[in-house]
């Protein structure tokens, strides 16, 4: 059974800092891995999708990497801003189904 | 494009009542699914569908029914609501192409069962 773990559960950083969020999964037979952002009381917004054959994806200040063999992904956020404060979720895709981690709650202090 | 829409946004039910959560998408996506989100449990898959007329159970299907008569709609039915079904429910859709399986989520329905 696929299990997805995110570390840390919560993170507080000062504005401007670069940071890394971690995601690990137990079964490497995935189609892709997605990173989502969720603001309090809101739905999920897709940030990045890494296909199983890819190693990384970039969008603006965000960079996500994928190492299928070790079952790990990282989300790198450069020059963090208070507007980045949210919960970040990673999820692996297996046949149209997503298996989620429990998220990392990020707080960026001005 | 409205994307994925869900109604209602918020609902209060009494134990034993039934209701249907509506989900619709206008992107012609084949895959649709329902998740519930609970504190400390993350998002868990309830039911999913790979196309019209085809549904299957996810991780936590008990107490819920689904059907998929059209590509656009995927309603979730609570047969007899219980307090344990208090949660936030999200509907999602994605294209059939596994290489493009970006999942698009609706805004959620907050359900309180008293």
PDB file of C-alpha atoms in Angstrom:
ATOM      1  CA  UNK A   1       0.000   0.000   0.000  1.00  0.00           C
ATOM      2  CA  UNK A   2       1.366   3.379  -1.013  1.00  0.00           C
ATOM      3  CA  UNK A   3       2.183   5.702   1.856  1.00  0.00           C
ATOM      4  CA  UNK A   4       3.253   9.321   1.478  1.00  0.00           C
ATOM      5  CA  UNK A   5       5.032  11.192   4.247  1.00  0.00           C
ATOM      6  CA  UNK A   6       5.865  14.887   4.476  1.00  0.00           C
ATOM      7  CA  UNK A   7       8.481  16.370   6.756  1.00  0.00           C
ATOM      8  CA  UNK A   8       8.350  18.723   8.537  1.00  0.00           C
ATOM      9  CA  UNK A   9       4.699  19.024   9.547  1.00  0.00           C
ATOM     10  CA  UNK A  10       5.166  22.741  10.157  1.00  0.00           C
ATOM     11  CA  UNK A  11       7.835  25.265   9.301  1.00  0.00           C
ATOM     12  CA  UNK A  12       8.290  28.921  10.188  1.00  0.00           C
ATOM     13  CA  UNK A  13      10.912  31.016   8.405  1.00  0.00           C
ATOM     14  CA  UNK A  14      11.773  34.705   8.060  1.00  0.00           C
ATOM     15  CA  UNK A  15      10.985  36.425   4.790  1.00  0.00           C
ATOM     16  CA  UNK A  16      13.651  36.054   2.120  1.00  0.00           C
ATOM     17  CA  UNK A  17      14.904  32.656   3.240  1.00  0.00           C
ATOM     18  CA  UNK A  18      15.256  29.760   0.824  1.00  0.00           C
ATOM     19  CA  UNK A  19      13.576  26.601   2.061  1.00  0.00           C
ATOM     20  CA  UNK A  20      13.041  22.940   1.221  1.00  0.00           C
ATOM     21  CA  UNK A  21       9.964  20.823   1.853  1.00  0.00           C
ATOM     22  CA  UNK A  22      10.326  17.052   1.794  1.00  0.00           C
ATOM     23  CA  UNK A  23       8.055  14.284   0.565  1.00  0.00           C
ATOM     24  CA  UNK A  24       8.718  10.543   0.600  1.00  0.00           C
ATOM     25  CA  UNK A  25       6.713   7.631  -0.786  1.00  0.00           C
ATOM     26  CA  UNK A  26       6.961   3.874  -0.351  1.00  0.00           C
ATOM     27  CA  UNK A  27       6.014   2.513  -3.808  1.00  0.00           C
ATOM     28  CA  UNK A  28       8.031   3.771  -6.796  1.00  0.00           C
ATOM     29  CA  UNK A  29       5.380   2.593  -9.336  1.00  0.00           C
ATOM     30  CA  UNK A  30       3.843   6.038  -9.819  1.00  0.00           C
ATOM     31  CA  UNK A  31       2.667   7.942 -12.885  1.00  0.00           C
ATOM     32  CA  UNK A  32       3.661  11.298 -11.518  1.00  0.00           C
ATOM     33  CA  UNK A  33       4.011  13.395  -8.379  1.00  0.00           C
ATOM     34  CA  UNK A  34       2.230  16.675  -7.773  1.00  0.00           C
ATOM     35  CA  UNK A  35       2.772  19.484  -5.344  1.00  0.00           C
ATOM     36  CA  UNK A  36      -0.281  21.468  -4.251  1.00  0.00           C
ATOM     37  CA  UNK A  37      -0.847  24.587  -2.226  1.00  0.00           C
ATOM     38  CA  UNK A  38      -3.839  24.965   0.075  1.00  0.00           C
ATOM     39  CA  UNK A  39      -4.774  28.232   1.743  1.00  0.00           C
ATOM     40  CA  UNK A  40      -6.912  28.084   4.917  1.00  0.00           C
ATOM     41  CA  UNK A  41     -10.528  27.259   4.119  1.00  0.00           C
ATOM     42  CA  UNK A  42      -9.815  26.921   0.425  1.00  0.00           C
ATOM     43  CA  UNK A  43      -9.379  24.214  -2.172  1.00  0.00           C
ATOM     44  CA  UNK A  44      -6.150  22.839  -3.617  1.00  0.00           C
ATOM     45  CA  UNK A  45      -4.124  24.615  -6.264  1.00  0.00           C
ATOM     46  CA  UNK A  46      -1.684  22.582  -8.340  1.00  0.00           C
ATOM     47  CA  UNK A  47       1.839  24.052  -8.259  1.00  0.00           C
ATOM     48  CA  UNK A  48       3.996  21.563 -10.109  1.00  0.00           C
ATOM     49  CA  UNK A  49       3.613  18.143 -11.677  1.00  0.00           C
ATOM     50  CA  UNK A  50       6.634  15.918 -12.249  1.00  0.00           C
ATOM     51  CA  UNK A  51       6.090  12.985 -14.562  1.00  0.00           C
ATOM     52  CA  UNK A  52       7.653   9.691 -13.532  1.00  0.00           C
ATOM     53  CA  UNK A  53      10.309   9.983 -16.274  1.00  0.00           C
ATOM     54  CA  UNK A  54      11.368  13.466 -15.203  1.00  0.00           C
ATOM     55  CA  UNK A  55      13.811  14.566 -12.539  1.00  0.00           C
ATOM     56  CA  UNK A  56      12.600  18.098 -11.856  1.00  0.00           C
ATOM     57  CA  UNK A  57      10.193  20.873 -12.764  1.00  0.00           C
ATOM     58  CA  UNK A  58      10.456  24.603 -12.239  1.00  0.00           C
ATOM     59  CA  UNK A  59       7.890  27.363 -12.032  1.00  0.00           C
ATOM     60  CA  UNK A  60       9.059  30.801 -11.019  1.00  0.00           C
ATOM     61  CA  UNK A  61      10.575  30.602  -7.528  1.00  0.00           C
ATOM     62  CA  UNK A  62       9.535  26.968  -7.141  1.00  0.00           C
ATOM     63  CA  UNK A  63      11.596  23.945  -8.083  1.00  0.00           C
ATOM     64  CA  UNK A  64      10.480  20.389  -7.486  1.00  0.00           C
ATOM     65  CA  UNK A  65      12.691  17.327  -7.832  1.00  0.00           C
ATOM     66  CA  UNK A  66      11.843  13.655  -8.041  1.00  0.00           C
ATOM     67  CA  UNK A  67      14.009  10.627  -7.272  1.00  0.00           C
ATOM     68  CA  UNK A  68      11.791   7.621  -7.906  1.00  0.00           C
ATOM     69  CA  UNK A  69      14.407   5.058  -6.962  1.00  0.00           C
ATOM     70  CA  UNK A  70      14.736   6.450  -3.467  1.00  0.00           C
ATOM     71  CA  UNK A  71      11.063   7.434  -3.175  1.00  0.00           C
ATOM     72  CA  UNK A  72      11.746  11.096  -2.519  1.00  0.00           C
ATOM     73  CA  UNK A  73      10.691  14.500  -3.772  1.00  0.00           C
ATOM     74  CA  UNK A  74      11.627  17.969  -2.622  1.00  0.00           C
ATOM     75  CA  UNK A  75       9.981  21.328  -3.184  1.00  0.00           C
ATOM     76  CA  UNK A  76      12.455  24.207  -3.115  1.00  0.00           C
ATOM     77  CA  UNK A  77      11.062  27.706  -2.575  1.00  0.00           C
ATOM     78  CA  UNK A  78      13.503  30.529  -3.267  1.00  0.00           C
ATOM     79  CA  UNK A  79      13.377  33.922  -1.569  1.00  0.00           C
ATOM     80  CA  UNK A  80      10.263  33.139   0.452  1.00  0.00           C
ATOM     81  CA  UNK A  81       7.559  35.789   0.885  1.00  0.00           C
ATOM     82  CA  UNK A  82       4.706  36.174   3.406  1.00  0.00           C
ATOM     83  CA  UNK A  83       2.308  35.355   0.557  1.00  0.00           C
ATOM     84  CA  UNK A  84       3.867  31.882   0.389  1.00  0.00           C
ATOM     85  CA  UNK A  85       2.311  31.066   3.765  1.00  0.00           C
ATOM     86  CA  UNK A  86       0.020  28.090   3.217  1.00  0.00           C
ATOM     87  CA  UNK A  87      -0.089  24.331   3.562  1.00  0.00           C
ATOM     88  CA  UNK A  88       1.871  22.455   0.904  1.00  0.00           C
ATOM     89  CA  UNK A  89       0.751  18.961  -0.028  1.00  0.00           C
ATOM     90  CA  UNK A  90       2.482  16.379  -2.136  1.00  0.00           C
ATOM     91  CA  UNK A  91       0.603  13.558  -3.805  1.00  0.00           C
ATOM     92  CA  UNK A  92       1.592  10.604  -5.968  1.00  0.00           C
ATOM     93  CA  UNK A  93      -0.597   9.483  -8.838  1.00  0.00           C
ATOM     94  CA  UNK A  94      -1.466   5.871  -9.502  1.00  0.00           C
ATOM     95  CA  UNK A  95      -4.101   5.388 -12.203  1.00  0.00           C
ATOM     96  CA  UNK A  96      -5.956   8.647 -11.776  1.00  0.00           C
ATOM     97  CA  UNK A  97      -5.979   8.308  -8.012  1.00  0.00           C
ATOM     98  CA  UNK A  98      -3.937  10.556  -5.802  1.00  0.00           C
ATOM     99  CA  UNK A  99      -2.392   9.463  -2.522  1.00  0.00           C
ATOM    100  CA  UNK A 100      -1.600  12.476  -0.370  1.00  0.00           C
ATOM    101  CA  UNK A 101       0.846  13.272   2.321  1.00  0.00           C
ATOM    102  CA  UNK A 102      -0.441  15.130   5.351  1.00  0.00           C
ATOM    103  CA  UNK A 103       1.149  18.393   4.327  1.00  0.00           C
ATOM    104  CA  UNK A 104       3.646  20.929   5.588  1.00  0.00           C
ATOM    105  CA  UNK A 105       2.202  24.107   7.072  1.00  0.00           C
ATOM    106  CA  UNK A 106       4.502  26.948   6.069  1.00  0.00           C
ATOM    107  CA  UNK A 107       4.557  30.329   7.756  1.00  0.00           C
ATOM    108  CA  UNK A 108       6.774  33.078   6.331  1.00  0.00           C
ATOM    109  CA  UNK A 109       7.252  35.943   8.791  1.00  0.00           C
ATOM    110  CA  UNK A 110       7.740  39.514   7.509  1.00  0.00           C
TER     111      UNK A 110
ATOM    112  CA  UNK B   1     -14.213  27.463 -18.455  1.00  0.00           C
ATOM    113  CA  UNK B   2     -15.683  27.129 -14.978  1.00  0.00           C
ATOM    114  CA  UNK B   3     -13.346  24.213 -14.171  1.00  0.00           C
ATOM    115  CA  UNK B   4     -14.610  21.991 -11.349  1.00  0.00           C
ATOM    116  CA  UNK B   5     -17.654  23.268  -9.501  1.00  0.00           C
ATOM    117  CA  UNK B   6     -19.167  21.928  -6.298  1.00  0.00           C
ATOM    118  CA  UNK B   7     -22.479  22.630  -4.596  1.00  0.00           C
ATOM    119  CA  UNK B   8     -23.377  23.364  -1.917  1.00  0.00           C
ATOM    120  CA  UNK B   9     -20.476  25.233  -0.318  1.00  0.00           C
ATOM    121  CA  UNK B  10     -21.691  24.451   3.176  1.00  0.00           C
ATOM    122  CA  UNK B  11     -24.342  22.118   4.588  1.00  0.00           C
ATOM    123  CA  UNK B  12     -25.616  21.143   8.007  1.00  0.00           C
ATOM    124  CA  UNK B  13     -27.367  17.803   8.367  1.00  0.00           C
ATOM    125  CA  UNK B  14     -28.931  15.885  11.192  1.00  0.00           C
ATOM    126  CA  UNK B  15     -27.864  12.312  11.868  1.00  0.00           C
ATOM    127  CA  UNK B  16     -29.751   9.950   9.579  1.00  0.00           C
ATOM    128  CA  UNK B  17     -30.545  12.472   6.878  1.00  0.00           C
ATOM    129  CA  UNK B  18     -29.454  11.870   3.323  1.00  0.00           C
ATOM    130  CA  UNK B  19     -28.094  14.319   0.807  1.00  0.00           C
ATOM    131  CA  UNK B  20     -26.213  14.590  -2.475  1.00  0.00           C
ATOM    132  CA  UNK B  21     -23.065  16.621  -2.998  1.00  0.00           C
ATOM    133  CA  UNK B  22     -22.870  17.840  -6.564  1.00  0.00           C
ATOM    134  CA  UNK B  23     -19.729  17.989  -8.688  1.00  0.00           C
ATOM    135  CA  UNK B  24     -19.436  19.077 -12.299  1.00  0.00           C
ATOM    136  CA  UNK B  25     -16.556  19.770 -14.664  1.00  0.00           C
ATOM    137  CA  UNK B  26     -16.529  21.366 -18.096  1.00  0.00           C
ATOM    138  CA  UNK B  27     -13.086  20.221 -19.257  1.00  0.00           C
ATOM    139  CA  UNK B  28     -14.221  16.907 -20.771  1.00  0.00           C
ATOM    140  CA  UNK B  29     -12.071  15.007 -18.276  1.00  0.00           C
ATOM    141  CA  UNK B  30     -12.497  11.259 -18.038  1.00  0.00           C
ATOM    142  CA  UNK B  31     -11.234  10.813 -14.489  1.00  0.00           C
ATOM    143  CA  UNK B  32     -13.224  12.178 -11.579  1.00  0.00           C
ATOM    144  CA  UNK B  33     -12.877  11.498  -7.886  1.00  0.00           C
ATOM    145  CA  UNK B  34     -14.085  12.458  -4.425  1.00  0.00           C
ATOM    146  CA  UNK B  35     -11.834  13.074  -1.421  1.00  0.00           C
ATOM    147  CA  UNK B  36     -12.529  14.000   2.143  1.00  0.00           C
ATOM    148  CA  UNK B  37     -10.160  16.074   4.243  1.00  0.00           C
ATOM    149  CA  UNK B  38     -10.008  15.724   8.000  1.00  0.00           C
ATOM    150  CA  UNK B  39      -7.579  17.265  10.508  1.00  0.00           C
ATOM    151  CA  UNK B  40      -4.681  14.922  11.158  1.00  0.00           C
ATOM    152  CA  UNK B  41      -5.828  12.497   8.437  1.00  0.00           C
ATOM    153  CA  UNK B  42      -5.042  14.444   5.298  1.00  0.00           C
ATOM    154  CA  UNK B  43      -7.028  13.878   2.115  1.00  0.00           C
ATOM    155  CA  UNK B  44      -8.441  10.416   1.588  1.00  0.00           C
ATOM    156  CA  UNK B  45     -10.038   9.012  -1.539  1.00  0.00           C
ATOM    157  CA  UNK B  46     -13.717   8.032  -1.218  1.00  0.00           C
ATOM    158  CA  UNK B  47     -14.747   6.968  -4.745  1.00  0.00           C
ATOM    159  CA  UNK B  48     -13.451   7.536  -8.224  1.00  0.00           C
ATOM    160  CA  UNK B  49     -14.516   7.098 -11.834  1.00  0.00           C
ATOM    161  CA  UNK B  50     -12.447   6.477 -14.964  1.00  0.00           C
ATOM    162  CA  UNK B  51     -15.318   7.337 -17.299  1.00  0.00           C
ATOM    163  CA  UNK B  52     -19.084   7.488 -17.681  1.00  0.00           C
ATOM    164  CA  UNK B  53     -20.705   4.349 -16.303  1.00  0.00           C
ATOM    165  CA  UNK B  54     -17.571   3.206 -14.445  1.00  0.00           C
ATOM    166  CA  UNK B  55     -16.937   3.787 -10.745  1.00  0.00           C
ATOM    167  CA  UNK B  56     -14.780   2.189  -8.094  1.00  0.00           C
ATOM    168  CA  UNK B  57     -14.127   2.444  -4.387  1.00  0.00           C
ATOM    169  CA  UNK B  58     -11.299   4.338  -2.818  1.00  0.00           C
ATOM    170  CA  UNK B  59      -9.856   4.174   0.663  1.00  0.00           C
ATOM    171  CA  UNK B  60     -12.951   5.207   2.674  1.00  0.00           C
ATOM    172  CA  UNK B  61     -16.103   4.319   0.671  1.00  0.00           C
ATOM    173  CA  UNK B  62     -18.433   3.202   3.467  1.00  0.00           C
ATOM    174  CA  UNK B  63     -21.559   5.333   3.819  1.00  0.00           C
ATOM    175  CA  UNK B  64     -21.202   6.907   0.376  1.00  0.00           C
ATOM    176  CA  UNK B  65     -22.597   6.098  -3.070  1.00  0.00           C
ATOM    177  CA  UNK B  66     -21.622   7.448  -6.467  1.00  0.00           C
ATOM    178  CA  UNK B  67     -22.743   7.101 -10.057  1.00  0.00           C
ATOM    179  CA  UNK B  68     -21.416   8.558 -13.308  1.00  0.00           C
ATOM    180  CA  UNK B  69     -24.093   8.836 -15.961  1.00  0.00           C
ATOM    181  CA  UNK B  70     -22.356  11.638 -17.884  1.00  0.00           C
ATOM    182  CA  UNK B  71     -18.760  12.741 -18.391  1.00  0.00           C
ATOM    183  CA  UNK B  72     -19.507  16.090 -16.746  1.00  0.00           C
ATOM    184  CA  UNK B  73     -21.167  15.093 -13.466  1.00  0.00           C
ATOM    185  CA  UNK B  74     -20.096  12.941 -10.525  1.00  0.00           C
ATOM    186  CA  UNK B  75     -22.469  13.289  -7.551  1.00  0.00           C
ATOM    187  CA  UNK B  76     -21.662  11.876  -4.118  1.00  0.00           C
ATOM    188  CA  UNK B  77     -24.576  10.581  -2.054  1.00  0.00           C
ATOM    189  CA  UNK B  78     -24.634  10.244   1.702  1.00  0.00           C
ATOM    190  CA  UNK B  79     -27.191   7.566   2.431  1.00  0.00           C
ATOM    191  CA  UNK B  80     -27.685   8.130   6.174  1.00  0.00           C
ATOM    192  CA  UNK B  81     -25.460  10.868   7.546  1.00  0.00           C
ATOM    193  CA  UNK B  82     -23.381  10.212  10.651  1.00  0.00           C
ATOM    194  CA  UNK B  83     -21.296  12.653  12.752  1.00  0.00           C
ATOM    195  CA  UNK B  84     -18.170  10.820  11.528  1.00  0.00           C
ATOM    196  CA  UNK B  85     -18.944  12.165   8.059  1.00  0.00           C
ATOM    197  CA  UNK B  86     -18.400  15.740   9.208  1.00  0.00           C
ATOM    198  CA  UNK B  87     -15.601  16.809   6.914  1.00  0.00           C
ATOM    199  CA  UNK B  88     -14.604  18.912   3.949  1.00  0.00           C
ATOM    200  CA  UNK B  89     -15.296  17.165   0.651  1.00  0.00           C
ATOM    201  CA  UNK B  90     -13.350  17.844  -2.514  1.00  0.00           C
ATOM    202  CA  UNK B  91     -14.128  16.734  -6.028  1.00  0.00           C
ATOM    203  CA  UNK B  92     -11.330  16.484  -8.596  1.00  0.00           C
ATOM    204  CA  UNK B  93     -10.979  15.705 -12.275  1.00  0.00           C
ATOM    205  CA  UNK B  94      -8.126  14.917 -14.632  1.00  0.00           C
ATOM    206  CA  UNK B  95      -7.576  13.983 -18.278  1.00  0.00           C
ATOM    207  CA  UNK B  96      -7.326  10.344 -19.289  1.00  0.00           C
ATOM    208  CA  UNK B  97      -3.765  10.781 -20.563  1.00  0.00           C
ATOM    209  CA  UNK B  98      -1.545   9.522 -17.747  1.00  0.00           C
ATOM    210  CA  UNK B  99       1.231  11.831 -18.891  1.00  0.00           C
ATOM    211  CA  UNK B 100      -0.990  14.847 -18.289  1.00  0.00           C
ATOM    212  CA  UNK B 101      -2.687  13.774 -15.105  1.00  0.00           C
ATOM    213  CA  UNK B 102      -2.802  17.178 -13.498  1.00  0.00           C
ATOM    214  CA  UNK B 103      -5.663  17.000 -11.039  1.00  0.00           C
ATOM    215  CA  UNK B 104      -8.024  19.943 -10.869  1.00  0.00           C
ATOM    216  CA  UNK B 105      -9.869  20.415  -7.612  1.00  0.00           C
ATOM    217  CA  UNK B 106     -13.156  22.066  -6.823  1.00  0.00           C
ATOM    218  CA  UNK B 107     -13.486  24.602  -3.979  1.00  0.00           C
ATOM    219  CA  UNK B 108     -14.907  22.031  -1.555  1.00  0.00           C
ATOM    220  CA  UNK B 109     -18.094  21.414   0.383  1.00  0.00           C
ATOM    221  CA  UNK B 110     -18.007  21.774   4.155  1.00  0.00           C
ATOM    222  CA  UNK B 111     -20.392  19.297   5.781  1.00  0.00           C
ATOM    223  CA  UNK B 112     -21.419  19.332   9.430  1.00  0.00           C
ATOM    224  CA  UNK B 113     -23.468  16.400  10.732  1.00  0.00           C
ATOM    225  CA  UNK B 114     -25.120  16.966  14.088  1.00  0.00           C
TER     226      UNK B 114
END
